[in-house]
XYZ file of C-alpha atoms in Angstrom:
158
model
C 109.247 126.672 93.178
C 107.961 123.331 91.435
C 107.156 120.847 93.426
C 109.617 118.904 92.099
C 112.337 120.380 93.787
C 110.798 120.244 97.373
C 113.275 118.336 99.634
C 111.802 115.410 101.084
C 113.625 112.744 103.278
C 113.951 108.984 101.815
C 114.548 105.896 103.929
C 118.058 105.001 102.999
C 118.913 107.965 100.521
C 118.488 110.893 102.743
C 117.969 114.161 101.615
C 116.566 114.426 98.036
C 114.152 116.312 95.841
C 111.175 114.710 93.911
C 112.828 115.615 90.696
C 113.445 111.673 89.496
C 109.486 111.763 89.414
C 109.390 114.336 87.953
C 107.022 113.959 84.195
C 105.041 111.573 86.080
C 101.520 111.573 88.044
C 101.855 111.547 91.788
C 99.230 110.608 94.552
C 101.098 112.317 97.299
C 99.366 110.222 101.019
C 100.237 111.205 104.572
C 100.223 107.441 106.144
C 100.145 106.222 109.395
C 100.205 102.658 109.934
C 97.688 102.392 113.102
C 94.937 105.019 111.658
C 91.634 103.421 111.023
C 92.305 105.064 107.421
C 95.528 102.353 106.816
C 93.183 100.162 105.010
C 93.709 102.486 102.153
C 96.669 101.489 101.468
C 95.973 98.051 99.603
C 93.924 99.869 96.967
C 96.695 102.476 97.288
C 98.512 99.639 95.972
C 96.016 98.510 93.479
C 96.254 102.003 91.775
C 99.620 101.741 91.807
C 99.815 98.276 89.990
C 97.418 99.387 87.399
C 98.623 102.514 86.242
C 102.845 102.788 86.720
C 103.315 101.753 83.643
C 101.869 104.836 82.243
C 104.264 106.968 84.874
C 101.799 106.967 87.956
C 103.349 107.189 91.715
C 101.906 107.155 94.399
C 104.454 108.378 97.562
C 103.820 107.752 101.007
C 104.628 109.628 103.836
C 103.928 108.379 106.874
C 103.060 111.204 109.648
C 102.421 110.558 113.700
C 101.571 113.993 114.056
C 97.629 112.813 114.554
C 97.525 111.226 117.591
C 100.983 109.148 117.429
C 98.907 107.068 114.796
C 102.356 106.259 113.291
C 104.465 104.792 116.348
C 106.957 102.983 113.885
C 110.575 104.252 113.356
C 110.745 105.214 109.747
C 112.773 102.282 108.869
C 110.225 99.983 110.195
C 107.375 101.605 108.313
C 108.233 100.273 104.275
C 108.160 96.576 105.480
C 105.416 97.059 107.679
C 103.243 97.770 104.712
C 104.712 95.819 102.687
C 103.966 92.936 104.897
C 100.880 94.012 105.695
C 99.320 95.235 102.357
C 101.697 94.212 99.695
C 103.059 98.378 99.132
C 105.711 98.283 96.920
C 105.332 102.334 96.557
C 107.714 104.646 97.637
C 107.250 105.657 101.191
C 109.443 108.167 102.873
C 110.460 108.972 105.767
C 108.381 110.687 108.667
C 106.902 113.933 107.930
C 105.669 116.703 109.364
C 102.638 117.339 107.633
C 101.618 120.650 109.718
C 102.875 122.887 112.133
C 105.494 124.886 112.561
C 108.180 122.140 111.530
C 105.756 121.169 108.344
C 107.671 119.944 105.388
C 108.812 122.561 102.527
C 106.631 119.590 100.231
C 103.511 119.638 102.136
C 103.917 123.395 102.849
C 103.756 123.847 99.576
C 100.492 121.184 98.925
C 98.475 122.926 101.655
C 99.556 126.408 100.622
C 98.321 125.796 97.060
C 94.749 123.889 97.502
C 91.657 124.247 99.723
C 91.284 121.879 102.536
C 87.321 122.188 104.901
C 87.661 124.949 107.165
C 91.329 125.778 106.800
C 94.265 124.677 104.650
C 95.915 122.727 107.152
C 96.067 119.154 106.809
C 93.623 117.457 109.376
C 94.304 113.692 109.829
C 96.181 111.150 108.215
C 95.234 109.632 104.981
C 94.661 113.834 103.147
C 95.792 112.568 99.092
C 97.178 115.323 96.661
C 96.923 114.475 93.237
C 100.022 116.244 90.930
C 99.919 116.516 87.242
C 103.211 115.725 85.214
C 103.767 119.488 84.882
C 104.045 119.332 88.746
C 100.128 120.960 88.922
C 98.400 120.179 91.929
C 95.083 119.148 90.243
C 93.232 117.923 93.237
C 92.664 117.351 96.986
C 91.129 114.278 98.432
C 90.176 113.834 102.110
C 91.540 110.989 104.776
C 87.971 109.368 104.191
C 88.122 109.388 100.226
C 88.452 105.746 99.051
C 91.445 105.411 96.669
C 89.007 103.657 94.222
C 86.798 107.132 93.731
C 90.189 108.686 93.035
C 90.954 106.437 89.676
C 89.009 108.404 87.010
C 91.038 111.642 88.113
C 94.191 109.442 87.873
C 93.303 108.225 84.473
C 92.343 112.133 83.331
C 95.400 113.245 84.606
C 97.459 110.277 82.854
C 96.523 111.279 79.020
């Protein structure tokens, strides 16, 4: 299956696949708006900004799987960044990132890349970088900074 058609849930839409992104470069996030790691999200942003023109995403998904770090209903969650870090990004609705209720999406990230120790997603913040041929070309961790990111971003963009 391509990772475009993985069902994912959108605030407002509902049910949907990620085929309208589909030709473009994604920076799939699992966010939650109390982690330590939310701070990411303004040069989330940044990247964003900079490189959408040349059919870059990035989609959030905001996850209180880790420690309820993401107490918000998922309705609240888009204008709380947006408030609070200027994201105009897509974020979705909450996810299950792991377990045994994980999204067919980020089944299908951990299944198909290497995280430390095991596959599972560990803590809020884990990036997946997807190639416009729906290629999962990389794996960052919660604690890589977005801006470390931007040369893979630019790679994957030619």
């Amino acid at each position: 299956m391509s990772i475009f058609d993985a069902k994912v849930e959108s605030v407002g839409e509902g049910m949907q696949t990620l085929q309208p992104y589909e030709g473009n470069v994604l920076l799939v996030v699992n966010t939650a708006s109390k982690c330590g790691f939310a701070s990411q999200m303004k040069p989330l942003q940044q990247l964003y900004d900079r490189y959408k023109e040349q059919g870059f995403y990035v989609l959030g998904f905001p996850s209180g799987q880790f420690m309820n770090q993401e107490p918000l209903d998922s309705e609240e969650i888009p204008d709380y960044f947006k408030e609070k870090y200027g994201v105009t990004f897509p974020i979705f609705k909450k996810t299950e990132v792991r377990g045994e209720n994980i999204s067919p999406l980020f089944q299908q990230l951990t299944n198909e890349t290497k995280g430390v120790g095991s596959n599972k997603i560990k803590w809020n913040f884990t990036k997946f970088l997807i190639g416009r041929d729906g290629t999962i070309l990389y794996r960052y961790s919660p604690s890589t900074n977005p801006e470390k990111i931007e040369i893979d971003i630019k790679e994957a963009l030619k």
